[in-house]
Amino acid sequence: KALPGEREGLTEADALRRGLLQHLLLEHLPTLPPPSWAEAAPGIAALEAADVSHAELAPLLEEATQVLTDPALRSCFAPDTLAEVELVGHSAVLGRPMIGIIDRLIVGPDSVLAVDFKTNAVVPDRPEDVPDGLLRQMGAYAEMLEDIYPDHRIDTAILWSRTRKMMELPQNLTRAALRRAADDV
């Protein structure tokens, strides 16, 4: 879900590849000691594509390292968080089954935070400026999580990797976006 001016001269396929590689680094590097990240990165990237060059990987590793070492984001990558959590559920709002994969799930005693990584070059300043498709996605995650964790407060956020900004999404925005998706079905 690219924003206007998004691809920085990349083809759509190259922009998608960049995002997939960045997601892999953010998923796997936190499980390793930081001194080993540079050595592990080519193997992690090879999970998606065997032909990743050093020139392509270096800026992705730099970005991932900045995200993973940012003190403000430490809780997102703590050892007790869950990575790549697959969800399947039925949406009462959409009236159909849903599936999704949450990049990072943080489950606390009374709250759950679903975090989705976005590698977009263009980062909105406010939650109200987030593209509707992303708000719908996060609304769907919240609805599925409410069924799994009925006694928890469910929150959603986007971690914009380019700016290392964790943007919490108000429930009213994500719920309204999911309702708009129901109108499109």
PDB file of C-alpha atoms in Angstrom:
ATOM      1  CA  LYS A   1       0.000   0.000   0.000  1.00  0.00           C
ATOM      2  CA  ALA A   2       2.196   2.741  -1.330  1.00  0.00           C
ATOM      3  CA  LEU A   3       1.591   6.410  -0.762  1.00  0.00           C
ATOM      4  CA  PRO A   4       1.995   9.052  -3.494  1.00  0.00           C
ATOM      5  CA  GLY A   5       5.656   9.534  -4.435  1.00  0.00           C
ATOM      6  CA  GLU A   6       6.435   6.306  -2.672  1.00  0.00           C
ATOM      7  CA  ARG A   7       8.748   4.217  -4.784  1.00  0.00           C
ATOM      8  CA  GLU A   8      11.770   6.545  -5.101  1.00  0.00           C
ATOM      9  CA  GLY A   9      12.438   5.450  -8.682  1.00  0.00           C
ATOM     10  CA  LEU A  10      11.930   1.751  -7.903  1.00  0.00           C
ATOM     11  CA  THR A  11       9.606  -0.436  -9.902  1.00  0.00           C
ATOM     12  CA  GLU A  12       6.612  -1.756  -8.015  1.00  0.00           C
ATOM     13  CA  ALA A  13       8.261  -5.180  -7.872  1.00  0.00           C
ATOM     14  CA  ASP A  14      11.509  -3.705  -6.493  1.00  0.00           C
ATOM     15  CA  ALA A  15       9.614  -1.674  -3.878  1.00  0.00           C
ATOM     16  CA  LEU A  16       7.755  -4.822  -2.822  1.00  0.00           C
ATOM     17  CA  ARG A  17      11.011  -6.759  -2.646  1.00  0.00           C
ATOM     18  CA  ARG A  18      12.595  -4.031  -0.514  1.00  0.00           C
ATOM     19  CA  GLY A  19       9.660  -4.197   1.908  1.00  0.00           C
ATOM     20  CA  LEU A  20       9.770  -7.988   2.149  1.00  0.00           C
ATOM     21  CA  LEU A  21      13.505  -7.996   2.821  1.00  0.00           C
ATOM     22  CA  GLN A  22      13.148  -5.305   5.482  1.00  0.00           C
ATOM     23  CA  HIS A  23      10.362  -7.271   7.174  1.00  0.00           C
ATOM     24  CA  LEU A  24      12.556 -10.367   7.290  1.00  0.00           C
ATOM     25  CA  LEU A  25      15.376  -8.452   8.930  1.00  0.00           C
ATOM     26  CA  LEU A  26      13.028  -6.938  11.517  1.00  0.00           C
ATOM     27  CA  GLU A  27      11.547 -10.363  12.189  1.00  0.00           C
ATOM     28  CA  HIS A  28      14.752 -12.377  12.565  1.00  0.00           C
ATOM     29  CA  LEU A  29      17.524 -10.035  13.752  1.00  0.00           C
ATOM     30  CA  PRO A  30      15.988  -9.459  17.221  1.00  0.00           C
ATOM     31  CA  THR A  31      16.512 -13.149  17.996  1.00  0.00           C
ATOM     32  CA  LEU A  32      20.275 -12.784  17.473  1.00  0.00           C
ATOM     33  CA  PRO A  33      22.983 -10.885  19.363  1.00  0.00           C
ATOM     34  CA  PRO A  34      23.534  -7.475  17.718  1.00  0.00           C
ATOM     35  CA  PRO A  35      27.221  -8.129  16.896  1.00  0.00           C
ATOM     36  CA  SER A  36      26.121 -10.984  14.607  1.00  0.00           C
ATOM     37  CA  TRP A  37      23.522  -9.003  12.627  1.00  0.00           C
ATOM     38  CA  ALA A  38      25.779  -8.026   9.718  1.00  0.00           C
ATOM     39  CA  GLU A  39      26.950 -11.603   9.289  1.00  0.00           C
ATOM     40  CA  ALA A  40      23.421 -13.031   9.574  1.00  0.00           C
ATOM     41  CA  ALA A  41      21.703 -10.528   7.263  1.00  0.00           C
ATOM     42  CA  PRO A  42      22.614 -12.209   3.929  1.00  0.00           C
ATOM     43  CA  GLY A  43      21.237 -15.539   5.121  1.00  0.00           C
ATOM     44  CA  ILE A  44      18.057 -13.881   6.359  1.00  0.00           C
ATOM     45  CA  ALA A  45      17.627 -12.046   3.044  1.00  0.00           C
ATOM     46  CA  ALA A  46      18.154 -15.327   1.181  1.00  0.00           C
ATOM     47  CA  LEU A  47      14.926 -16.593   2.763  1.00  0.00           C
ATOM     48  CA  GLU A  48      13.170 -14.298   0.277  1.00  0.00           C
ATOM     49  CA  ALA A  49      15.607 -14.008  -2.607  1.00  0.00           C
ATOM     50  CA  ALA A  50      18.884 -15.746  -3.397  1.00  0.00           C
ATOM     51  CA  ASP A  51      20.225 -12.868  -5.452  1.00  0.00           C
ATOM     52  CA  VAL A  52      20.464 -10.089  -2.840  1.00  0.00           C
ATOM     53  CA  SER A  53      23.621  -8.058  -3.364  1.00  0.00           C
ATOM     54  CA  HIS A  54      25.600  -6.305  -0.656  1.00  0.00           C
ATOM     55  CA  ALA A  55      24.666  -2.962  -2.248  1.00  0.00           C
ATOM     56  CA  GLU A  56      20.965  -3.814  -1.948  1.00  0.00           C
ATOM     57  CA  LEU A  57      21.219  -5.262   1.540  1.00  0.00           C
ATOM     58  CA  ALA A  58      23.455  -2.656   3.200  1.00  0.00           C
ATOM     59  CA  PRO A  59      20.874   0.159   3.438  1.00  0.00           C
ATOM     60  CA  LEU A  60      18.220  -2.298   4.599  1.00  0.00           C
ATOM     61  CA  LEU A  61      20.484  -3.599   7.341  1.00  0.00           C
ATOM     62  CA  GLU A  62      21.319  -0.035   8.371  1.00  0.00           C
ATOM     63  CA  GLU A  63      17.617   0.832   8.597  1.00  0.00           C
ATOM     64  CA  ALA A  64      16.806  -2.353  10.524  1.00  0.00           C
ATOM     65  CA  THR A  65      19.699  -1.712  12.918  1.00  0.00           C
ATOM     66  CA  GLN A  66      18.463   1.820  13.585  1.00  0.00           C
ATOM     67  CA  VAL A  67      14.960   0.514  14.320  1.00  0.00           C
ATOM     68  CA  LEU A  68      16.148  -2.340  16.518  1.00  0.00           C
ATOM     69  CA  THR A  69      18.531  -0.190  18.563  1.00  0.00           C
ATOM     70  CA  ASP A  70      16.166   2.742  19.050  1.00  0.00           C
ATOM     71  CA  PRO A  71      15.463   2.879  22.813  1.00  0.00           C
ATOM     72  CA  ALA A  72      11.909   4.097  22.162  1.00  0.00           C
ATOM     73  CA  LEU A  73      11.161   0.884  20.230  1.00  0.00           C
ATOM     74  CA  ARG A  74      12.855  -1.579  22.571  1.00  0.00           C
ATOM     75  CA  SER A  75       9.572  -2.944  23.976  1.00  0.00           C
ATOM     76  CA  CYS A  76       8.399  -3.875  20.484  1.00  0.00           C
ATOM     77  CA  PHE A  77      11.310  -6.293  20.065  1.00  0.00           C
ATOM     78  CA  ALA A  78      11.591  -7.626  23.614  1.00  0.00           C
ATOM     79  CA  PRO A  79      12.091 -11.390  23.947  1.00  0.00           C
ATOM     80  CA  ASP A  80       8.534 -11.917  25.233  1.00  0.00           C
ATOM     81  CA  THR A  81       6.917 -10.354  22.150  1.00  0.00           C
ATOM     82  CA  LEU A  82       5.571 -12.506  19.347  1.00  0.00           C
ATOM     83  CA  ALA A  83       6.668 -12.194  15.706  1.00  0.00           C
ATOM     84  CA  GLU A  84       4.658 -12.990  12.581  1.00  0.00           C
ATOM     85  CA  VAL A  85       1.489 -14.039  14.369  1.00  0.00           C
ATOM     86  CA  GLU A  86      -1.011 -15.660  12.014  1.00  0.00           C
ATOM     87  CA  LEU A  87      -4.670 -14.942  12.719  1.00  0.00           C
ATOM     88  CA  VAL A  88      -7.804 -16.507  11.311  1.00  0.00           C
ATOM     89  CA  GLY A  89     -11.231 -15.347  12.336  1.00  0.00           C
ATOM     90  CA  HIS A  90     -14.704 -14.375  11.266  1.00  0.00           C
ATOM     91  CA  SER A  91     -15.541 -10.716  10.914  1.00  0.00           C
ATOM     92  CA  ALA A  92     -18.938  -9.711  12.229  1.00  0.00           C
ATOM     93  CA  VAL A  93     -18.376  -6.338  10.543  1.00  0.00           C
ATOM     94  CA  LEU A  94     -17.524  -7.777   7.109  1.00  0.00           C
ATOM     95  CA  GLY A  95     -19.661 -10.890   7.452  1.00  0.00           C
ATOM     96  CA  ARG A  96     -16.911 -13.156   6.188  1.00  0.00           C
ATOM     97  CA  PRO A  97     -13.733 -14.974   7.230  1.00  0.00           C
ATOM     98  CA  MET A  98     -10.495 -13.037   7.626  1.00  0.00           C
ATOM     99  CA  ILE A  99      -6.850 -13.993   7.768  1.00  0.00           C
ATOM    100  CA  GLY A 100      -3.822 -11.914   8.594  1.00  0.00           C
ATOM    101  CA  ILE A 101      -0.274 -11.921   9.855  1.00  0.00           C
ATOM    102  CA  ILE A 102       0.660  -9.432  12.553  1.00  0.00           C
ATOM    103  CA  ASP A 103       4.318  -8.409  12.403  1.00  0.00           C
ATOM    104  CA  ARG A 104       4.672  -8.012  16.169  1.00  0.00           C
ATOM    105  CA  LEU A 105       2.234  -8.800  18.964  1.00  0.00           C
ATOM    106  CA  ILE A 106       2.783  -7.570  22.497  1.00  0.00           C
ATOM    107  CA  VAL A 107       0.509  -9.245  25.024  1.00  0.00           C
ATOM    108  CA  GLY A 108       0.324  -7.748  28.488  1.00  0.00           C
ATOM    109  CA  PRO A 109      -1.747  -8.665  31.546  1.00  0.00           C
ATOM    110  CA  ASP A 110      -4.698  -6.533  30.421  1.00  0.00           C
ATOM    111  CA  SER A 111      -3.786  -5.198  26.974  1.00  0.00           C
ATOM    112  CA  VAL A 112      -2.655  -6.370  23.560  1.00  0.00           C
ATOM    113  CA  LEU A 113      -0.764  -4.264  21.035  1.00  0.00           C
ATOM    114  CA  ALA A 114      -0.664  -5.341  17.391  1.00  0.00           C
ATOM    115  CA  VAL A 115       2.182  -3.664  15.493  1.00  0.00           C
ATOM    116  CA  ASP A 116       2.530  -3.720  11.733  1.00  0.00           C
ATOM    117  CA  PHE A 117       5.802  -2.711  10.075  1.00  0.00           C
ATOM    118  CA  LYS A 118       5.609  -0.359   7.123  1.00  0.00           C
ATOM    119  CA  THR A 119       8.680   0.410   5.053  1.00  0.00           C
ATOM    120  CA  ASN A 120       7.103   3.223   3.051  1.00  0.00           C
ATOM    121  CA  ALA A 121       9.355   6.096   2.036  1.00  0.00           C
ATOM    122  CA  VAL A 122       6.448   8.510   2.529  1.00  0.00           C
ATOM    123  CA  VAL A 123       5.300   8.505   6.141  1.00  0.00           C
ATOM    124  CA  PRO A 124       2.089  10.269   7.163  1.00  0.00           C
ATOM    125  CA  ASP A 125       2.367  12.851   9.909  1.00  0.00           C
ATOM    126  CA  ARG A 126      -0.865  11.854  11.656  1.00  0.00           C
ATOM    127  CA  PRO A 127      -2.987   8.706  11.995  1.00  0.00           C
ATOM    128  CA  GLU A 128      -5.767  10.514  10.125  1.00  0.00           C
ATOM    129  CA  ASP A 129      -3.468  10.635   7.076  1.00  0.00           C
ATOM    130  CA  VAL A 130      -2.765   6.890   7.028  1.00  0.00           C
ATOM    131  CA  PRO A 131      -4.172   5.296   3.851  1.00  0.00           C
ATOM    132  CA  ASP A 132      -7.560   3.717   4.342  1.00  0.00           C
ATOM    133  CA  GLY A 133      -6.294   0.282   3.299  1.00  0.00           C
ATOM    134  CA  LEU A 134      -3.824   0.269   6.189  1.00  0.00           C
ATOM    135  CA  LEU A 135      -6.490   1.427   8.635  1.00  0.00           C
ATOM    136  CA  ARG A 136      -8.787  -1.349   7.393  1.00  0.00           C
ATOM    137  CA  GLN A 137      -6.007  -3.902   7.864  1.00  0.00           C
ATOM    138  CA  MET A 138      -5.409  -2.792  11.435  1.00  0.00           C
ATOM    139  CA  GLY A 139      -9.153  -2.706  12.137  1.00  0.00           C
ATOM    140  CA  ALA A 140      -9.391  -6.317  10.970  1.00  0.00           C
ATOM    141  CA  TYR A 141      -6.507  -7.303  13.244  1.00  0.00           C
ATOM    142  CA  ALA A 142      -8.196  -5.593  16.181  1.00  0.00           C
ATOM    143  CA  GLU A 143     -11.496  -7.342  15.521  1.00  0.00           C
ATOM    144  CA  MET A 144      -9.834 -10.770  15.361  1.00  0.00           C
ATOM    145  CA  LEU A 145      -7.809 -10.081  18.514  1.00  0.00           C
ATOM    146  CA  GLU A 146     -10.923  -9.035  20.432  1.00  0.00           C
ATOM    147  CA  ASP A 147     -12.263 -12.562  19.977  1.00  0.00           C
ATOM    148  CA  ILE A 148      -8.988 -14.112  21.155  1.00  0.00           C
ATOM    149  CA  TYR A 149      -8.424 -11.719  24.078  1.00  0.00           C
ATOM    150  CA  PRO A 150     -11.939 -10.689  25.205  1.00  0.00           C
ATOM    151  CA  ASP A 151     -10.723  -9.376  28.577  1.00  0.00           C
ATOM    152  CA  HIS A 152      -7.917  -7.241  27.142  1.00  0.00           C
ATOM    153  CA  ARG A 153      -7.811  -3.751  25.684  1.00  0.00           C
ATOM    154  CA  ILE A 154      -6.783  -4.091  22.035  1.00  0.00           C
ATOM    155  CA  ASP A 155      -4.549  -1.422  20.524  1.00  0.00           C
ATOM    156  CA  THR A 156      -2.941  -1.170  17.096  1.00  0.00           C
ATOM    157  CA  ALA A 157       0.065   0.723  15.812  1.00  0.00           C
ATOM    158  CA  ILE A 158       2.207   1.074  12.729  1.00  0.00           C
ATOM    159  CA  LEU A 159       5.968   1.126  13.054  1.00  0.00           C
ATOM    160  CA  TRP A 160       7.275   3.207  10.135  1.00  0.00           C
ATOM    161  CA  SER A 161      10.776   1.814   9.684  1.00  0.00           C
ATOM    162  CA  ARG A 162      12.137   4.730   7.654  1.00  0.00           C
ATOM    163  CA  THR A 163      11.498   7.230  10.440  1.00  0.00           C
ATOM    164  CA  ARG A 164      11.539   4.809  13.398  1.00  0.00           C
ATOM    165  CA  LYS A 165       8.171   6.220  14.363  1.00  0.00           C
ATOM    166  CA  MET A 166       5.612   4.116  16.236  1.00  0.00           C
ATOM    167  CA  MET A 167       2.225   5.558  15.320  1.00  0.00           C
ATOM    168  CA  GLU A 168      -0.623   4.426  17.526  1.00  0.00           C
ATOM    169  CA  LEU A 169      -3.900   4.225  15.646  1.00  0.00           C
ATOM    170  CA  PRO A 170      -7.035   5.370  17.466  1.00  0.00           C
ATOM    171  CA  GLN A 171      -9.709   2.677  17.590  1.00  0.00           C
ATOM    172  CA  ASN A 172     -12.315   5.007  16.122  1.00  0.00           C
ATOM    173  CA  LEU A 173     -10.207   5.355  12.938  1.00  0.00           C
ATOM    174  CA  THR A 174      -9.538   1.652  12.442  1.00  0.00           C
ATOM    175  CA  ARG A 175     -13.104   0.614  13.276  1.00  0.00           C
ATOM    176  CA  ALA A 176     -14.557   3.203  10.895  1.00  0.00           C
ATOM    177  CA  ALA A 177     -12.199   2.035   8.146  1.00  0.00           C
ATOM    178  CA  LEU A 178     -13.269  -1.586   8.661  1.00  0.00           C
ATOM    179  CA  ARG A 179     -16.924  -0.532   8.441  1.00  0.00           C
ATOM    180  CA  ARG A 180     -16.139   1.250   5.137  1.00  0.00           C
ATOM    181  CA  ALA A 181     -14.599  -1.997   3.903  1.00  0.00           C
ATOM    182  CA  ALA A 182     -17.898  -3.737   4.682  1.00  0.00           C
ATOM    183  CA  ASP A 183     -19.656  -1.222   2.444  1.00  0.00           C
ATOM    184  CA  ASP A 184     -17.277  -2.163  -0.401  1.00  0.00           C
ATOM    185  CA  VAL A 185     -17.903  -5.910  -0.069  1.00  0.00           C
TER     186      VAL A 185
END
